[in-house]
Coordinates of C-alpha atoms and ligand atoms in Angstrom, one line a residue:
M125 CA 25.0 84.3 139.5
K126 CA 24.7 82.8 142.9
P127 CA 21.0 82.7 144.0
I128 CA 20.2 84.8 147.1
L129 CA 17.4 82.4 148.0
Q130 CA 16.7 78.9 147.0
T131 CA 14.3 76.2 148.1
E132 CA 14.8 72.5 147.5
G133 CA 11.8 70.2 147.8
L134 CA 10.4 72.5 150.5
S135 CA 7.3 71.0 152.1
R136 CA 5.3 71.7 155.2
S137 CA 2.3 69.8 156.5
F138 CA 0.0 70.5 159.5
S139 CA -1.8 68.0 161.6
V140 CA -5.4 69.1 161.9
G141 CA -8.6 67.9 163.5
G142 CA -8.5 64.7 165.5
G143 CA -10.2 64.2 168.8
F144 CA -12.2 61.4 170.5
L145 CA -11.7 58.3 168.4
Q146 CA -10.6 60.4 165.4
A147 CA -7.2 60.4 164.0
P148 CA -5.8 63.8 163.0
R149 CA -5.5 64.4 159.3
K150 CA -2.5 65.7 157.5
L151 CA -2.9 68.9 155.6
Q152 CA -0.1 69.5 153.0
A153 CA 0.1 73.3 153.0
V154 CA 3.4 73.5 150.9
D155 CA 4.4 70.6 148.8
S156 CA 7.8 70.0 147.2
V157 CA 8.5 73.6 146.2
D158 CA 11.7 74.4 144.3
L159 CA 12.3 78.1 143.8
V160 CA 15.3 80.3 142.9
L161 CA 15.6 84.0 143.6
N162 CA 18.6 85.8 142.1
P163 CA 20.0 89.0 143.7
G164 CA 18.0 92.1 142.8
D165 CA 15.1 90.1 141.5
V166 CA 11.5 90.2 142.7
L167 CA 9.9 86.7 142.8
G168 CA 6.1 87.0 142.7
I169 CA 4.1 84.2 144.3
V170 CA 0.4 84.1 143.2
G171 CA -2.5 81.8 143.8
E172 CA -5.9 81.6 145.5
S173 CA -6.7 81.9 149.2
G174 CA -5.5 78.8 151.0
C175 CA -3.0 77.7 148.3
G176 CA -0.1 78.0 150.8
K177 CA 1.5 81.4 150.1
S178 CA 1.7 82.6 153.7
T179 CA 3.0 79.2 154.9
L180 CA 5.7 79.5 152.3
A181 CA 6.5 83.0 153.5
R182 CA 6.8 81.8 157.1
L183 CA 9.1 79.0 156.0
L184 CA 11.3 81.5 154.1
L185 CA 11.5 83.7 157.2
G186 CA 12.4 80.8 159.4
L187 CA 9.3 81.3 161.4
L188 CA 8.2 77.7 160.6
K189 CA 10.3 74.6 160.2
P190 CA 10.0 72.6 157.0
S191 CA 8.5 69.1 157.3
S192 CA 11.0 68.2 154.6
G193 CA 13.2 69.9 152.1
R194 CA 15.2 73.1 152.9
V195 CA 15.6 76.8 152.4
L196 CA 19.0 78.1 151.4
L197 CA 20.0 81.7 152.0
G198 CA 23.1 82.6 150.0
G199 CA 23.7 78.8 149.7
V200 CA 23.5 78.2 153.5
D201 CA 20.7 76.2 155.1
L202 CA 18.4 78.5 157.1
Q203 CA 18.5 76.0 159.9
A204 CA 22.3 76.6 160.3
L205 CA 21.9 80.3 160.7
G206 CA 21.2 81.7 164.2
P207 CA 18.0 83.8 164.6
G208 CA 20.1 87.0 165.0
E209 CA 21.8 86.5 161.7
L210 CA 18.7 85.5 159.9
S211 CA 16.7 88.6 161.1
K212 CA 19.6 90.8 160.0
R213 CA 19.5 89.4 156.5
V214 CA 15.8 88.7 155.9
Q215 CA 12.9 90.8 157.0
P216 CA 9.1 90.6 156.5
V217 CA 6.5 93.1 155.5
F218 CA 3.1 91.6 156.3
Q219 CA -0.4 92.5 155.0
D220 CA -1.9 94.0 158.1
P221 CA -0.1 97.1 159.3
Y222 CA -2.8 97.4 162.1
S223 CA -1.8 94.3 164.0
S224 CA 1.9 94.1 163.2
L225 CA 2.8 97.4 165.0
N226 CA 2.7 97.6 168.8
P227 CA -0.1 100.2 169.4
R228 CA 1.5 101.4 172.6
R229 CA 5.0 102.3 171.3
S230 CA 6.0 105.4 169.4
I231 CA 6.7 105.2 165.6
A232 CA 10.4 106.0 166.2
D233 CA 10.6 103.2 168.9
I234 CA 8.9 100.7 166.6
V235 CA 11.4 101.4 163.8
A236 CA 14.4 101.4 166.2
L237 CA 13.4 98.2 167.9
P238 CA 15.4 95.9 165.6
L239 CA 18.6 98.0 166.2
E240 CA 18.0 97.7 169.9
V241 CA 17.5 94.0 169.7
H242 CA 20.8 93.6 167.9
G243 CA 22.5 96.0 170.4
L244 CA 23.4 98.5 167.8
G245 CA 24.2 102.1 168.7
N246 CA 23.0 104.1 171.7
P247 CA 19.4 105.3 172.1
A248 CA 20.1 108.7 170.5
Q249 CA 21.8 107.1 167.5
R250 CA 19.0 104.6 167.1
R251 CA 16.4 107.3 167.1
R252 CA 18.4 109.3 164.5
Q253 CA 18.6 106.2 162.3
A254 CA 14.9 105.5 162.8
I255 CA 13.9 109.0 161.8
D256 CA 16.2 108.9 158.7
M257 CA 14.5 105.7 157.7
L258 CA 11.0 107.2 158.3
E259 CA 11.9 110.1 156.1
R260 CA 13.2 107.7 153.4
V261 CA 9.9 105.9 153.3
G262 CA 8.0 109.2 152.9
L263 CA 7.1 110.0 156.5
S264 CA 8.4 113.0 158.4
S265 CA 10.2 113.4 161.7
R266 CA 6.9 114.8 163.1
H267 CA 5.5 111.3 163.0
A268 CA 8.3 110.0 165.2
D269 CA 6.4 110.4 168.4
N270 CA 2.9 109.4 167.1
R271 CA 1.4 106.0 168.0
P272 CA 0.3 103.7 165.2
G273 CA -3.3 104.5 165.9
Q274 CA -2.7 108.1 164.8
L275 CA -1.6 107.1 161.3
S276 CA -3.5 106.1 158.2
G277 CA -3.2 102.5 156.8
G278 CA -0.8 103.6 154.1
Q279 CA 1.4 105.5 156.7
R280 CA 1.4 102.4 158.9
Q281 CA 2.6 100.3 156.1
R282 CA 5.4 102.8 155.5
V283 CA 6.3 102.3 159.2
A284 CA 6.4 98.6 158.7
I285 CA 8.6 99.0 155.7
A286 CA 11.0 101.4 157.6
R287 CA 11.2 98.8 160.4
A288 CA 12.0 96.0 157.9
L289 CA 14.7 98.1 156.2
V290 CA 16.4 99.7 159.2
M291 CA 18.7 96.6 159.6
K292 CA 19.7 96.9 155.9
P293 CA 18.5 93.3 155.0
E294 CA 19.3 91.7 151.7
L295 CA 16.0 90.1 151.3
V296 CA 12.5 91.2 152.2
I297 CA 9.5 88.8 152.2
C298 CA 6.3 90.7 151.5
D299 CA 3.1 88.8 152.2
E300 CA 0.2 90.8 150.6
P301 CA 1.8 94.1 151.6
T302 CA -0.8 96.2 149.9
S303 CA -3.9 94.1 150.1
A304 CA -5.4 96.0 153.1
L305 CA -4.9 99.4 151.5
D306 CA -7.0 101.5 149.2
M307 CA -6.2 101.2 145.5
S308 CA -4.5 104.6 145.2
V309 CA -2.4 104.0 148.3
Q310 CA -1.5 100.5 147.0
A311 CA 0.2 102.0 144.0
Q312 CA 2.2 104.4 146.2
I313 CA 3.4 101.6 148.4
L314 CA 4.3 99.4 145.5
N315 CA 6.3 102.2 143.9
L316 CA 8.1 102.9 147.2
L317 CA 9.1 99.2 147.4
L318 CA 10.5 99.3 143.9
E319 CA 12.5 102.5 144.6
L320 CA 13.9 101.1 147.8
R321 CA 14.9 97.9 146.0
R322 CA 17.2 99.9 143.8
E323 CA 18.5 102.1 146.5
F324 CA 19.2 99.4 149.1
N325 CA 20.1 96.6 146.6
L326 CA 17.2 94.5 147.9
S327 CA 15.7 91.3 146.6
Y328 CA 12.0 90.6 147.3
V329 CA 9.7 87.6 147.5
F330 CA 6.4 89.3 146.8
I331 CA 3.2 87.4 147.6
S332 CA -0.1 88.5 146.4
H333 CA -3.4 87.0 145.1
N334 CA -3.7 90.1 142.9
L335 CA -2.1 89.4 139.6
A336 CA -2.1 93.1 138.5
V337 CA 0.0 93.9 141.5
V338 CA 2.4 91.1 140.8
E339 CA 2.7 92.0 137.2
H340 CA 3.7 95.5 138.3
V341 CA 6.6 94.5 140.6
A342 CA 7.8 90.9 139.8
T343 CA 10.7 89.9 137.6
S344 CA 9.6 86.2 137.8
V345 CA 6.5 84.6 139.0
A346 CA 5.5 81.3 140.5
V347 CA 1.8 80.2 140.4
M348 CA 0.8 78.0 143.3
Y349 CA -2.1 75.6 143.5
L350 CA -2.9 73.5 146.6
G351 CA 0.6 73.9 147.9
K352 CA 2.4 73.1 144.7
V353 CA 4.0 75.4 142.1
V354 CA 2.2 74.6 138.8
E355 CA 3.8 77.2 136.6
Q356 CA 6.9 79.4 136.9
A357 CA 8.4 81.8 134.4
D358 CA 9.9 85.3 133.9
S359 CA 7.2 87.8 134.6
A360 CA 7.0 89.2 131.1
E361 CA 6.6 85.7 129.6
L362 CA 4.1 84.5 132.1
F363 CA 1.8 87.4 131.5
K364 CA 2.2 87.3 127.8
Q365 CA 1.9 83.6 127.3
P366 CA 0.4 81.8 130.3
R367 CA 0.6 78.1 129.6
H368 CA -1.0 76.3 132.5
P369 CA -4.9 76.2 132.3
Y370 CA -4.9 77.5 135.9
T371 CA -2.7 80.4 135.2
Q372 CA -4.9 81.2 132.1
A373 CA -8.0 81.2 134.3
L374 CA -6.3 83.4 136.9
L375 CA -5.4 85.9 134.2
A376 CA -8.9 85.9 132.8
S377 CA -10.4 86.4 136.2
V378 CA -11.8 89.5 137.7
L379 CA -9.3 90.8 140.2
T380 CA -10.2 91.9 143.6
P381 CA -8.3 94.1 146.1
E382 CA -10.0 92.3 148.9
P383 CA -7.6 90.1 151.0
G384 CA -8.9 86.7 152.0
L385 CA -11.5 86.5 149.3
G386 CA -9.2 84.9 146.8
I387 CA -10.2 85.2 143.3
P388 CA -13.9 85.8 143.0
D389 CA -14.6 84.6 139.5
T390 CA -12.0 82.4 138.0
G391 CA -14.6 81.0 135.5
L392 CA -13.7 77.6 136.9
G393 CA -17.0 76.8 138.5
L394 CA -16.0 74.6 141.3
A395 CA -14.5 76.1 144.4
F396 CA -10.9 75.6 145.6
P397 CA -10.6 72.0 146.7
D398 CA -10.5 71.0 150.3
P399 CA -6.9 70.6 151.2
L400 CA -7.7 67.8 153.6
H401 CA -9.1 65.8 150.7
P402 CA -6.9 66.7 147.7
P403 CA -8.0 65.4 144.3
S404 CA -6.2 62.4 142.8
G405 CA -3.8 62.9 139.9
C406 CA -3.3 66.6 138.9
P407 CA -4.7 68.6 141.8
F408 CA -6.3 71.0 139.4
H409 CA -8.1 68.4 137.2
P410 CA -11.6 68.7 138.7
R411 CA -11.7 72.4 137.7
C412 CA -9.6 72.2 134.6
P413 CA -11.5 73.1 131.3
Q414 CA -8.9 71.1 129.3
R415 CA -8.6 67.9 131.5
M416 CA -7.9 64.6 129.9
D417 CA -8.6 61.1 131.2
L418 CA -5.1 60.6 132.6
C419 CA -5.2 63.8 134.6
A420 CA -7.4 62.1 137.3
S421 CA -4.8 59.4 137.9
L422 CA -1.3 60.8 137.1
I423 CA 0.4 63.5 139.0
P424 CA 2.3 65.8 136.7
T425 CA 5.7 67.1 137.7
L426 CA 7.2 70.5 137.1
G427 CA 9.2 70.3 133.8
K428 CA 11.2 72.9 131.9
V429 CA 9.6 74.2 128.7
A430 CA 12.2 74.0 126.0
G431 CA 13.3 77.4 124.6
S432 CA 11.6 79.5 127.3
S433 CA 12.0 80.6 130.9
A434 CA 8.9 78.6 131.9
A435 CA 8.5 75.5 134.0
L436 CA 5.2 73.8 133.9
S437 CA 3.3 71.0 135.7
C438 CA 0.7 69.9 133.3
H439 CA 0.0 66.9 131.1
L440 CA -1.0 69.1 128.2
H441 CA 2.6 69.8 127.8
P442 CA 4.1 66.8 125.9
S443 CA 7.7 67.1 127.1
N444 CA 6.7 67.0 130.7
P445 CA 7.8 63.8 132.5
V446 CA 5.1 61.9 134.4
Q447 CA 5.8 60.8 137.9
G448 CA 3.4 57.9 138.2
D449 CA 0.2 56.8 139.8
R450 CA -0.9 58.4 143.0
P451 CA -1.0 55.8 145.7
Ligands
LIG159 N1 -1.0 76.5 161.7 C1 -1.8 75.8 160.8 N2 -2.5 74.7 161.2 C2 -3.3 74.1 160.4 N3 -3.5 74.4 159.1 C3 -2.9 75.5 158.6 C4 -2.0 76.3 159.5 N4 -1.5 77.4 158.7 C5 -2.1 77.2 157.5 N5 -2.9 76.1 157.4 C6 -3.6 75.7 156.3 O1 -2.7 75.6 155.2 C7 -3.3 76.0 154.0 C8 -2.5 77.1 153.4 O2 -2.7 78.3 154.2 P1 -1.9 79.7 153.9 O3 -2.3 80.6 155.0 O4 -0.5 79.4 153.6 O5 -2.7 80.1 152.5 P2 -2.5 81.5 151.7 O6 -2.3 81.1 150.3 O7 -1.6 82.4 152.4 O8 -4.0 82.0 151.8 P3 -4.6 83.6 151.8 O9 -4.5 84.1 150.4 O10 -6.0 83.5 152.3 O11 -3.7 84.4 152.7 C9 -4.7 76.3 154.3 O12 -5.5 75.2 154.0 C10 -4.7 76.6 155.8 O13 -5.9 76.4 156.4
LIG160 MG1 -1.9 84.4 153.2

């Protein structure tokens, strides 16, 4: 099967700080990420606040350029696709339905805007299509002339989903799409996304710090730590048999629906490391309950686990090749 989305050595750094007599520092937000998403699958991306999930989402959407590596959509480098073609095929659903919808426009106009931008149909046709899509996501035509401020959080997220789907994309990048919503509404939105996936033949990248949410929707999962993927496996396998000590800690942690808080109690003691001063060796070693001497000096690389769907970046796994000393 040809992947719908693939990343190869995808990396992005930011230059931060700097000023009078101070050189700016490099912050490696996404570091050599290799991912594959097959048609119809849902790739979950999990990890604590600041591990690089949203930066990865913006790279996949073409909103940020990689510092190195590339993103392939249907085998074609994103950089080679025009913005028009890209937005037809890949659409985002972001966390915050409050700020991502123009407060001054009507709901029907908001959903019809992508059609207008692509010059599709006349105003009446576009309004009809927008209303059809609103009905499909569980709103009714009587919401068409409302403004976003007149809707609940869950309804606004339905509008954002309708807007993402009106162009019939192949791929939807969801970045914490339910994190700002009440628990009961979260479940409704997740189930809606799953229904729409079947109906519209969609594939999703689904980013969340909430593992319970990811377990519900994802077919495969990548766990990120400090910009790197440390474990990746089919969802069923990852939740049944987490291998990386970080994944094990995440699964044992108390989950929170609060966005931006990360994972409150990972049982790992130390806080998430400062990305401007990343630890030597394995980036997880200062917090790892199973660290060994070599973990402080040798960077593990992601290696396949024989006889399973998993790939793992951890020295505890004997078959894993070692890259060498960190300079
Ligand atoms: N434009 C930017 N300039 C400088 N640093 C940035 C920029 N965008 C992101 N970062 C940094 O990159 C790292 C990853 O940020 P990112 O927003 O991707 O994390 P995240 O996993 O989405 O976190 P959260 O769960 O809180 O949304 C952070 O240390 C962040 O401060
Ligand atoms: Mg984020």
